Coordinates of C-alpha atoms in Angstrom, one line a residue:
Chain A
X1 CA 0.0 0.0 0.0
X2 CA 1.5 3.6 -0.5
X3 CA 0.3 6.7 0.3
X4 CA 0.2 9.4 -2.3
X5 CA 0.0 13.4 -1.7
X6 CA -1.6 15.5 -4.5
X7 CA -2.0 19.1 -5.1
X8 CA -4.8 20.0 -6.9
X9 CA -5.9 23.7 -8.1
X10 CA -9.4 24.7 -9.2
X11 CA -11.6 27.1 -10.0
X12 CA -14.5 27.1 -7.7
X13 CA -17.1 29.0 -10.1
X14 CA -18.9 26.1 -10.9
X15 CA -19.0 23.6 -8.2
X16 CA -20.9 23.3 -5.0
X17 CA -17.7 23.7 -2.9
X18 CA -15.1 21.2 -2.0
X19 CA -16.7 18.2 0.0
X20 CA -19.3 15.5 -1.7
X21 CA -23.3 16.3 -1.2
X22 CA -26.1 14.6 -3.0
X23 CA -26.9 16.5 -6.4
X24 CA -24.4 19.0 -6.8
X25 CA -21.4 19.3 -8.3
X26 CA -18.1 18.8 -5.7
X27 CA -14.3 18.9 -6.6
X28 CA -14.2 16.0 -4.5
X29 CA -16.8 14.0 -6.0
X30 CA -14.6 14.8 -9.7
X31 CA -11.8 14.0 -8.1
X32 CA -12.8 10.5 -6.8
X33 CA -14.4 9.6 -10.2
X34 CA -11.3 10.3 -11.8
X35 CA -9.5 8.5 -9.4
X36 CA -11.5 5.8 -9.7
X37 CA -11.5 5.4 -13.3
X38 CA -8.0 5.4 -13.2
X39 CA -7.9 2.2 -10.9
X40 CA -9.6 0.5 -13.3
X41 CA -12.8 0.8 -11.1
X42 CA -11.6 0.1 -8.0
X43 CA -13.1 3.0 -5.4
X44 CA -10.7 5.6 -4.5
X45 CA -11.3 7.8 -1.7
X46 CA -9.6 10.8 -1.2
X47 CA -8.5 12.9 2.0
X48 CA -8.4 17.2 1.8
X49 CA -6.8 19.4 3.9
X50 CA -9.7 20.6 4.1
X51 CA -13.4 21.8 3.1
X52 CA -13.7 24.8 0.8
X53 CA -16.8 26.9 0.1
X54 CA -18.8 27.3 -3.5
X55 CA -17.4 29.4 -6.0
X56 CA -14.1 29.5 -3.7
X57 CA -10.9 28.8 -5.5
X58 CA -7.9 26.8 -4.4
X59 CA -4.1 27.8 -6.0
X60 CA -2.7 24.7 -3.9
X61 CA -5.6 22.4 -2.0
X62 CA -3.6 18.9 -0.8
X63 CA -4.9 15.6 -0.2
X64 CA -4.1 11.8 -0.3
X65 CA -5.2 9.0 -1.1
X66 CA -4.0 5.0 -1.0
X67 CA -3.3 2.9 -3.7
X68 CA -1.9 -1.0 -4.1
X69 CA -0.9 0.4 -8.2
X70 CA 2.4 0.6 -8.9
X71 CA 1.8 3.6 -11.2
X72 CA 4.5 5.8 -11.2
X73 CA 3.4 9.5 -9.9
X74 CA 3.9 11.3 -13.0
X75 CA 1.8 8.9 -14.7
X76 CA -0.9 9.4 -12.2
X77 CA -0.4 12.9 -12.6
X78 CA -0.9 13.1 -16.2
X79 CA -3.4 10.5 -16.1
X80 CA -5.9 12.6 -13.8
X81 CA -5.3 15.6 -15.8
X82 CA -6.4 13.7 -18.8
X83 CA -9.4 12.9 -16.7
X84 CA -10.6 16.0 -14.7
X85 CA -12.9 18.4 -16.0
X86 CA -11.1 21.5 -16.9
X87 CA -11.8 23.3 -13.5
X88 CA -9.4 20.9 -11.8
X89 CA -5.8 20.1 -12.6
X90 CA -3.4 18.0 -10.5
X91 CA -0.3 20.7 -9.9
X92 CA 1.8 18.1 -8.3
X93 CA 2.2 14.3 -7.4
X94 CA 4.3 12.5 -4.6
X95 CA 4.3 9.5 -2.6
X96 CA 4.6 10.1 1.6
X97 CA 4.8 8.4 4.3
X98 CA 2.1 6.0 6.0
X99 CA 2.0 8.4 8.4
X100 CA 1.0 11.9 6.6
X101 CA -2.4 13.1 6.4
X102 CA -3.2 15.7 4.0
X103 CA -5.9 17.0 6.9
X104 CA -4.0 16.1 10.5
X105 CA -0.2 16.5 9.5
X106 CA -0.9 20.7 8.6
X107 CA 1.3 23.0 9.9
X108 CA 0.1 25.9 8.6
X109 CA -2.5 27.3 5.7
X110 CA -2.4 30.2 3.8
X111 CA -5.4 32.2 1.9
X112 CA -5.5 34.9 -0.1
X113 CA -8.6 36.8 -0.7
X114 CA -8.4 39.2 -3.4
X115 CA -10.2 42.7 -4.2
X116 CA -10.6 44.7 -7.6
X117 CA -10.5 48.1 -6.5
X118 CA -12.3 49.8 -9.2
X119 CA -15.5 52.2 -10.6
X120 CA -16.0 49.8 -13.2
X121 CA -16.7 45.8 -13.7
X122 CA -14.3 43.9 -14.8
X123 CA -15.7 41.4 -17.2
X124 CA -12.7 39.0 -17.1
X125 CA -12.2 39.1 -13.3
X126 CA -15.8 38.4 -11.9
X127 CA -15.2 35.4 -11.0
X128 CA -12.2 35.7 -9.2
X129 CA -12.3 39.1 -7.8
X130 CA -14.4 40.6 -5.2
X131 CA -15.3 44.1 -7.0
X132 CA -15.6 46.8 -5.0
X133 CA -16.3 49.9 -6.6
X134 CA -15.9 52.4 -3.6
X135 CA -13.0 54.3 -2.2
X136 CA -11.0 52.2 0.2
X137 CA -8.6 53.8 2.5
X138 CA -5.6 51.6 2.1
X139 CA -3.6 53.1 4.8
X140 CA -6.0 52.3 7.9
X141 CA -6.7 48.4 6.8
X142 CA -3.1 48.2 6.4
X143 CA -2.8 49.3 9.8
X144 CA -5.9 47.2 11.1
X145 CA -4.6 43.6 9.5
X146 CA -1.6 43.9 11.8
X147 CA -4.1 43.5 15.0
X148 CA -4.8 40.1 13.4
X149 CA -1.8 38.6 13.8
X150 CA -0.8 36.5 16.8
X151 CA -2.8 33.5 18.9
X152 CA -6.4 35.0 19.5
X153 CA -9.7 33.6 20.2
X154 CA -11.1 34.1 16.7
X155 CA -15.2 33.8 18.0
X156 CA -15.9 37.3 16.5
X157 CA -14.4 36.4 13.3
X158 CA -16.1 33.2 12.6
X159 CA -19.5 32.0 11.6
X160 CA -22.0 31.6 14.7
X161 CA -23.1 28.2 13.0
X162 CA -19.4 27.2 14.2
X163 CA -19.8 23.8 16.4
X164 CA -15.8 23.5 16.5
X165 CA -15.4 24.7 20.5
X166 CA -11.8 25.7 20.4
X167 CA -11.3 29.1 18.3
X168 CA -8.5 29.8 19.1
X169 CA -5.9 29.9 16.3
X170 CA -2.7 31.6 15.3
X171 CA -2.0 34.0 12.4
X172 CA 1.6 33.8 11.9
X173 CA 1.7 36.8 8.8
X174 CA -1.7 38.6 7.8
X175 CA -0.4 41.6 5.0
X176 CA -2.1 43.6 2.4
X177 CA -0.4 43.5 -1.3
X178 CA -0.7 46.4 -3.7
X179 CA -0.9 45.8 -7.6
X180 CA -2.5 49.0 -9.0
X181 CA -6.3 48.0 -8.6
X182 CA -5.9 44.9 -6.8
X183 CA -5.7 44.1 -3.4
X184 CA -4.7 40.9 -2.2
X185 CA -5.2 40.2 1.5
X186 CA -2.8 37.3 2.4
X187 CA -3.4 35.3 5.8
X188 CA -0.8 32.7 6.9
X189 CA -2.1 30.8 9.9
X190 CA -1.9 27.3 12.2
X191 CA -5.7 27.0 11.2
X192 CA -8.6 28.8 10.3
X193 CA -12.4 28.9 11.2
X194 CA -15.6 28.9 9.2
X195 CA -15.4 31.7 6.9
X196 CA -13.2 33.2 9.0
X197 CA -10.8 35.0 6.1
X198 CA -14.0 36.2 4.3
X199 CA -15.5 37.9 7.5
X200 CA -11.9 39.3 8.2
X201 CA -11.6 40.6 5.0
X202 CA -15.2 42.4 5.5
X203 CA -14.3 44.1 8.2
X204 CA -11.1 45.0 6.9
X205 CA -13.1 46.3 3.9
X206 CA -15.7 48.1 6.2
X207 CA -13.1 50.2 7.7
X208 CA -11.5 51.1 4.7
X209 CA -14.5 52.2 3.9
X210 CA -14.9 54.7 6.8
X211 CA -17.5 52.4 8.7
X212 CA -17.5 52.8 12.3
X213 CA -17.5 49.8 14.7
X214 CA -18.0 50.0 17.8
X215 CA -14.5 48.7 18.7
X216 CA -11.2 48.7 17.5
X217 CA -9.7 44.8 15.9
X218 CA -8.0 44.0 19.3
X219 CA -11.4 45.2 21.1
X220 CA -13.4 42.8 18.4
X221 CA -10.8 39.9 19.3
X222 CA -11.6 40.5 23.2
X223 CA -15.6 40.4 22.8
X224 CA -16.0 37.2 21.1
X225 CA -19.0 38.6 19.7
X226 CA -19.9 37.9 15.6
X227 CA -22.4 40.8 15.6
X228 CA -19.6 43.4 16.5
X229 CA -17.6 42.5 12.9
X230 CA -18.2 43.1 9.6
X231 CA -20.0 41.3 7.2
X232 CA -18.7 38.1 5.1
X233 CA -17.3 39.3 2.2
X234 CA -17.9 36.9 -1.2
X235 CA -16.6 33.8 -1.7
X236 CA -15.2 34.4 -5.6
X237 CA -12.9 36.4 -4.2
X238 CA -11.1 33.6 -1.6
X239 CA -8.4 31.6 -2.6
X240 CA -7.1 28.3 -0.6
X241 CA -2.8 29.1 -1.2
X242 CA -0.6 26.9 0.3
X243 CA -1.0 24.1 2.2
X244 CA 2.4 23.7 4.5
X245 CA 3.6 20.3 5.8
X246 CA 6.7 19.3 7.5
X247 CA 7.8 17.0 4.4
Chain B
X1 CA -32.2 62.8 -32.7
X2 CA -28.9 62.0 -30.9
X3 CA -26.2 59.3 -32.1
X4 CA -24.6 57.6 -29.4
X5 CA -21.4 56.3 -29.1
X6 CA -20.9 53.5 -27.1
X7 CA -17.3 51.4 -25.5
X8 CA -18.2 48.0 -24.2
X9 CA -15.9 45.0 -22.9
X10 CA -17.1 41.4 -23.1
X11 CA -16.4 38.0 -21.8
X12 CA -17.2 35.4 -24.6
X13 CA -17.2 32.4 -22.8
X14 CA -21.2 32.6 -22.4
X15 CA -22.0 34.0 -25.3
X16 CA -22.6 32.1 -29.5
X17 CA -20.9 35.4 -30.4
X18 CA -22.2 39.2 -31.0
X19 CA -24.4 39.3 -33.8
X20 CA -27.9 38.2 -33.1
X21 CA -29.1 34.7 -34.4
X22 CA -32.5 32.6 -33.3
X23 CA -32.1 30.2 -30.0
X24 CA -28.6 31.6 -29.1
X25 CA -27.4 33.9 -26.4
X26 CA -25.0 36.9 -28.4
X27 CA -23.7 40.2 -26.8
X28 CA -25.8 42.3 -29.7
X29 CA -29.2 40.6 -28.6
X30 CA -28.3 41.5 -24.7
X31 CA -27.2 45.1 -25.5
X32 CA -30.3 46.1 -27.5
X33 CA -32.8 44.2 -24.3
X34 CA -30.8 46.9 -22.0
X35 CA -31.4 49.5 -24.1
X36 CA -34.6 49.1 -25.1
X37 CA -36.0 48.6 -21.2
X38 CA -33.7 51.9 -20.5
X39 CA -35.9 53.4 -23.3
X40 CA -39.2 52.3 -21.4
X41 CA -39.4 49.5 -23.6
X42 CA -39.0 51.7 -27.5
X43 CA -36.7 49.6 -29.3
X44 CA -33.1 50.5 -29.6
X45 CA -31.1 48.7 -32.5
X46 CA -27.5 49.1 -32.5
X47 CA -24.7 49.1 -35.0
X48 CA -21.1 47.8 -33.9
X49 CA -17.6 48.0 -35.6
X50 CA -17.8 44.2 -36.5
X51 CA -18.8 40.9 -35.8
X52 CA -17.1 38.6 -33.4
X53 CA -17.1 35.1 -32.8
X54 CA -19.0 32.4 -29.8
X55 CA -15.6 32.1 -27.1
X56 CA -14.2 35.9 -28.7
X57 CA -14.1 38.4 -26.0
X58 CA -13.8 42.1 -26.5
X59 CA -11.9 44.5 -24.5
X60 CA -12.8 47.5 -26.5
X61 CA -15.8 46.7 -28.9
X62 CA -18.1 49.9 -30.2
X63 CA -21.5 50.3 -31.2
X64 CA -23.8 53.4 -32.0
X65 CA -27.1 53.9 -31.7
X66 CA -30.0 56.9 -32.2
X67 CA -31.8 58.1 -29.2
X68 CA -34.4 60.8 -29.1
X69 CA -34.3 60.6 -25.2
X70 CA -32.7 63.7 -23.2
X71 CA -30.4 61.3 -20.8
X72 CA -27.0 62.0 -19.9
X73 CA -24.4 60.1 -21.7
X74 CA -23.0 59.3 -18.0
X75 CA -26.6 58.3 -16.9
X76 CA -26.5 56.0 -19.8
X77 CA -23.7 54.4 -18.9
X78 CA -24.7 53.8 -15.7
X79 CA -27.9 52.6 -16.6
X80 CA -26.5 50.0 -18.7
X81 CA -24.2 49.1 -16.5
X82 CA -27.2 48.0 -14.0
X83 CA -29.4 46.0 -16.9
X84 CA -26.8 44.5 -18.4
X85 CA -25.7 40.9 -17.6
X86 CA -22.4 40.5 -15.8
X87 CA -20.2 39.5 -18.6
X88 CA -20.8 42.6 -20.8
X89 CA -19.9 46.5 -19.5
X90 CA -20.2 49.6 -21.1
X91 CA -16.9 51.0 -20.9
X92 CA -17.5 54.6 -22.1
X93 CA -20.8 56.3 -23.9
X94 CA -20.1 59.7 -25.5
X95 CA -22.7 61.8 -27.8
X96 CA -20.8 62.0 -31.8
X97 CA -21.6 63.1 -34.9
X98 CA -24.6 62.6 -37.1
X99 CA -22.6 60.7 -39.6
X100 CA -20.9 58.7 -37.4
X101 CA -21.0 55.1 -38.3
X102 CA -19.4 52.3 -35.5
X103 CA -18.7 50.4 -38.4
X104 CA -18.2 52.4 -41.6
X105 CA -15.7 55.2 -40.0
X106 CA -13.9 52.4 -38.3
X107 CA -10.0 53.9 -39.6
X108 CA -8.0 51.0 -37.5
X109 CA -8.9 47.8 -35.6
X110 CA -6.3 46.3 -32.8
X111 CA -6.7 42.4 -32.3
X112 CA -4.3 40.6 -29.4
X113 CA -4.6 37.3 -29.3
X114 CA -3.3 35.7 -25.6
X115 CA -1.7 31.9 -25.8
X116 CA -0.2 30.1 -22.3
X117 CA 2.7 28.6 -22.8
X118 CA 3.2 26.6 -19.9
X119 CA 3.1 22.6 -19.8
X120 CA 0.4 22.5 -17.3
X121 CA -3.0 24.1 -17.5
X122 CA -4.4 26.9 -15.7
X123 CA -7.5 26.5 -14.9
X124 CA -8.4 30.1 -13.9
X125 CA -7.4 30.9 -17.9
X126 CA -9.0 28.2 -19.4
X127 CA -11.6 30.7 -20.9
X128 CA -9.0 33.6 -21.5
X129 CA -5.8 31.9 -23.3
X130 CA -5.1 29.6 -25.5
X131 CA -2.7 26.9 -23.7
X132 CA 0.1 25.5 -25.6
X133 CA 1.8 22.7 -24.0
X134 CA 4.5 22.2 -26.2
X135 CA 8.2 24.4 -26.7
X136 CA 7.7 27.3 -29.3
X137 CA 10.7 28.7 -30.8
X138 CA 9.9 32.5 -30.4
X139 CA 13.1 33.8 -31.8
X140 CA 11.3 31.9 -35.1
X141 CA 7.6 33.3 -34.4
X142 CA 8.8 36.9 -33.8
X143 CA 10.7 37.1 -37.0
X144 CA 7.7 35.2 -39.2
X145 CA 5.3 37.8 -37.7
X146 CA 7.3 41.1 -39.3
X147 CA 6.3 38.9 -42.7
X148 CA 2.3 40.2 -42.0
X149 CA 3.3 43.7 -42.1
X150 CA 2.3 46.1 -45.0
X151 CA -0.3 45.9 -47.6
X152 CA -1.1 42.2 -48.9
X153 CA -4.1 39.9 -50.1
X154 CA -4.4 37.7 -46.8
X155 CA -6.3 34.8 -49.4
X156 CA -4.2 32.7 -47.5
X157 CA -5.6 33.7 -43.9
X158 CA -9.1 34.2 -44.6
X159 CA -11.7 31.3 -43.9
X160 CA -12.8 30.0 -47.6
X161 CA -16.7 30.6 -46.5
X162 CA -15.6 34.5 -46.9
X163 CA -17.9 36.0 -49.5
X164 CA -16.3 39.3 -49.9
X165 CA -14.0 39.7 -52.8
X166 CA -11.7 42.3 -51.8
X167 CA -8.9 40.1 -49.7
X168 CA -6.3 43.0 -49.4
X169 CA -6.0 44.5 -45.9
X170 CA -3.0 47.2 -44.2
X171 CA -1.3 45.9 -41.3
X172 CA 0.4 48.5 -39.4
X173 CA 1.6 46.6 -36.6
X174 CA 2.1 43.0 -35.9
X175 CA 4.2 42.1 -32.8
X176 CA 4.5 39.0 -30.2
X177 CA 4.5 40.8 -26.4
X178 CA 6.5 38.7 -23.7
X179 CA 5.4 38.6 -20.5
X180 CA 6.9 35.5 -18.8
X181 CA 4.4 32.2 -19.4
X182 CA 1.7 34.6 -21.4
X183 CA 2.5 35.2 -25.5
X184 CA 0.4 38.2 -26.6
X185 CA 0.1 38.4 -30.4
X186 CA -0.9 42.1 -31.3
X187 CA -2.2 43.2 -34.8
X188 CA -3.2 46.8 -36.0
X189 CA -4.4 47.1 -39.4
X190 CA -7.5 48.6 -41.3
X191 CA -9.5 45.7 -41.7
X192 CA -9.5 42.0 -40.7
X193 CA -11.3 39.2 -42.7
X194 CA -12.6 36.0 -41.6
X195 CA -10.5 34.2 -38.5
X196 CA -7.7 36.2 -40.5
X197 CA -5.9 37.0 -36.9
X198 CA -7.1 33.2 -35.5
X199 CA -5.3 32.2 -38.8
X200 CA -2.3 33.9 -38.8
X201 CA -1.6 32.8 -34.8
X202 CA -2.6 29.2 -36.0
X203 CA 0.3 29.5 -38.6
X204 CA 2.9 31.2 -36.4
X205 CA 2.1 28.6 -33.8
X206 CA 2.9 25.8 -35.5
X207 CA 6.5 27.8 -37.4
X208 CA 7.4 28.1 -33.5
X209 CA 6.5 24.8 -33.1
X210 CA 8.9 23.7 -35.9
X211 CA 6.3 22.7 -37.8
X212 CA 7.8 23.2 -41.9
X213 CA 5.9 24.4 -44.6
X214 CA 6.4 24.7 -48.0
X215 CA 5.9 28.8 -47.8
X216 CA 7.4 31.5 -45.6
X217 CA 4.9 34.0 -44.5
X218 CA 5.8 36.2 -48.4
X219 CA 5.5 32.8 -50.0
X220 CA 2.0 31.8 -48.4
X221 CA 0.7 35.6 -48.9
X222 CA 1.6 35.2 -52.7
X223 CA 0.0 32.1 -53.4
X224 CA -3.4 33.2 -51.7
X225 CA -4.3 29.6 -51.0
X226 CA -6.0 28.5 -47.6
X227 CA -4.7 25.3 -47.4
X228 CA -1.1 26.6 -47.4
X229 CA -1.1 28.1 -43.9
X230 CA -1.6 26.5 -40.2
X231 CA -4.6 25.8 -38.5
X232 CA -7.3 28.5 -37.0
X233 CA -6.2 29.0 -33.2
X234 CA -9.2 28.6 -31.0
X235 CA -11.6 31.5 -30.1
X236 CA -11.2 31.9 -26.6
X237 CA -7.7 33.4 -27.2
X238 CA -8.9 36.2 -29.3
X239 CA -9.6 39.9 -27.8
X240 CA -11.4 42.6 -29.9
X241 CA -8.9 45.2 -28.3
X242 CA -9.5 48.7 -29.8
X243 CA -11.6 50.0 -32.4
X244 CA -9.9 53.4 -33.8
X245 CA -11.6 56.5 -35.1
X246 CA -11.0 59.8 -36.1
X247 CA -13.2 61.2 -33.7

């Protein structure tokens, strides 16, 4: 039996999100099949890093899977490209040890959530852009995202349908990167909560936008309290990065 | 009676091209709806520079159209802007002259055509460049492309459905733009005939690819045969970039 780590990209327009449902369209689903077809049938189940939303992208999601083929992993890589729908490609192949899990062996994630700062609609970017067509003051949510970083209890900035208990987590580099209209917000972290980058990059976004809260980010942090942040920015906008191991 | 001059950007991925045909979704048949409800339901009938293909997108496309309403130019624009579907903007709207005609003052048209050289595919440009897995020899490509330059009868790089009988066209400009993985092709010239620029990329493509023909570039313009030069390159490389006129 071997063990073999894939990263996978794809664009999340046009499925359902990450994870398998009944009568919707699932990278992991197109994945599996895929998978599958290329054991000759034989059911292959595959292990993510973890879950992303609809219409959320991924530049580098991980998982693994087991196999008893000897296939080589270039071979399996260009045998599941052949295979995917064009909204999935397989960006890189390896075999691990017994050991690894794409989902337990994370040492860090990062996201990247980005923002077309603009009067006008970008035709070509709407899927992968969060437009936003207002003035932003770049200068104060540069200054906010810095409150971010560092072990917090992230309750404020996650979804209140949460049923994970512990929320705290660490945010080990959280920066804004300039390119003319676009704005990348880039979150490196030990883990992150659900829809925790997207509500983080709201409220970033509401303050650029001269919206007053009734506390500052640390204050936010210290109330635990969803209704006191912004709202959840769009998911089109959200990439999954990087995936860190210690392999 | 006002003639209005209007700038619009589409995505083709959606669309069975611009010019309006029964059962098919096309950027003319969307424009004119938008217009005509922003008209209080008086149709509107518009005029553009050109056709374009299903899978062609348009960075810079222009139509007119006769209004006997009093709105603002800037109005109209926004107006549009809020009918229209999300894969077609209006760019720019400006009042011109009487004898303005989107298509018949066209002086110059500017055509890129975007190609991804890289061995694995991108799923976020799957819709936006045309991928090419294998090496090209751009050393070979950017000296064949100088060859388009001038005055000529493109025969050769014309579809053979083209009815019209007039096959000589100006190019003023024909480059290949580097930027790292991404090839631009960029063509200025007074007209363009049927998949001419599809054509001529198709052709250079497969010079860089070391493909040998039994023409050069002057040799396959002479002979005015089709079946001399390379393949049409797909649509969804292809960008209507800039229509030019005096005005």
């Amino acid at each position: 039996m071997r063990r073999i780590q894939c990263t996978v990209a794809y664009d999340g327009t046009l499925f359902s999100g990450y994870q398998i449902q009944p009568n919707a369209r699932t990278v992991q689903e197109e994945i599996e099949k895929a998978l599958t077809r290329l054991h000759g049938g034989k059911e292959v189940k595959i292990h993510a890093s973890g879950r992303t939303d609809a219409s959320v992208h991924a530049k580098g999601q991980v998982f693994h899977f087991d196999t008893t083929s000897t296939i080589s992993v270039s071979q399996l890589k260009r045998g599941a490209n052949a295979l995917l729908p064009e909204d999935i490609v397989v960006v890189d192949t390896k075999e691990t040890a017994e050991d690894f899990h794409a989902r337990f062996s994370v040492k860090k994630k990062e996201y990247r959530y980005k923002v077309l700062c603009s009067k006008s609609r970008d035709v070509f970017l709407r899927h992968y852009m969060h437009h936003v067509p207002y003035e932003l003051d770049r200068k104060v949510m540069k200054e906010a995202i810095k409150g971010i970083i560092g072990t917090h209890d992230f309750t404020s900035f996650c979804s209140a349908k949460t049923e994970i208990e512990d929320k705290v987590r660490t945010i080990y580099e959280a920066e804004i990167i300039e390119e003319g209209d676009v704005l990348t917000f880039r979150f490196v972290g030990n883990g992150f909560l659900y829809n925790m980058v997207r509500i983080l990059v709201g409220t970033l976004l509401d303050l650029g936008n001269g919206k007053s809260f009734t506390k500052d980010i640390s204050g936010m942090l210290e109330a635990k309290n969803r209704t006191l942040t912004g709202k959840t920015a769009p998911g089109h906008g959200l990439y999954l990065w990087k995936v860190y191991y210690d392999n």
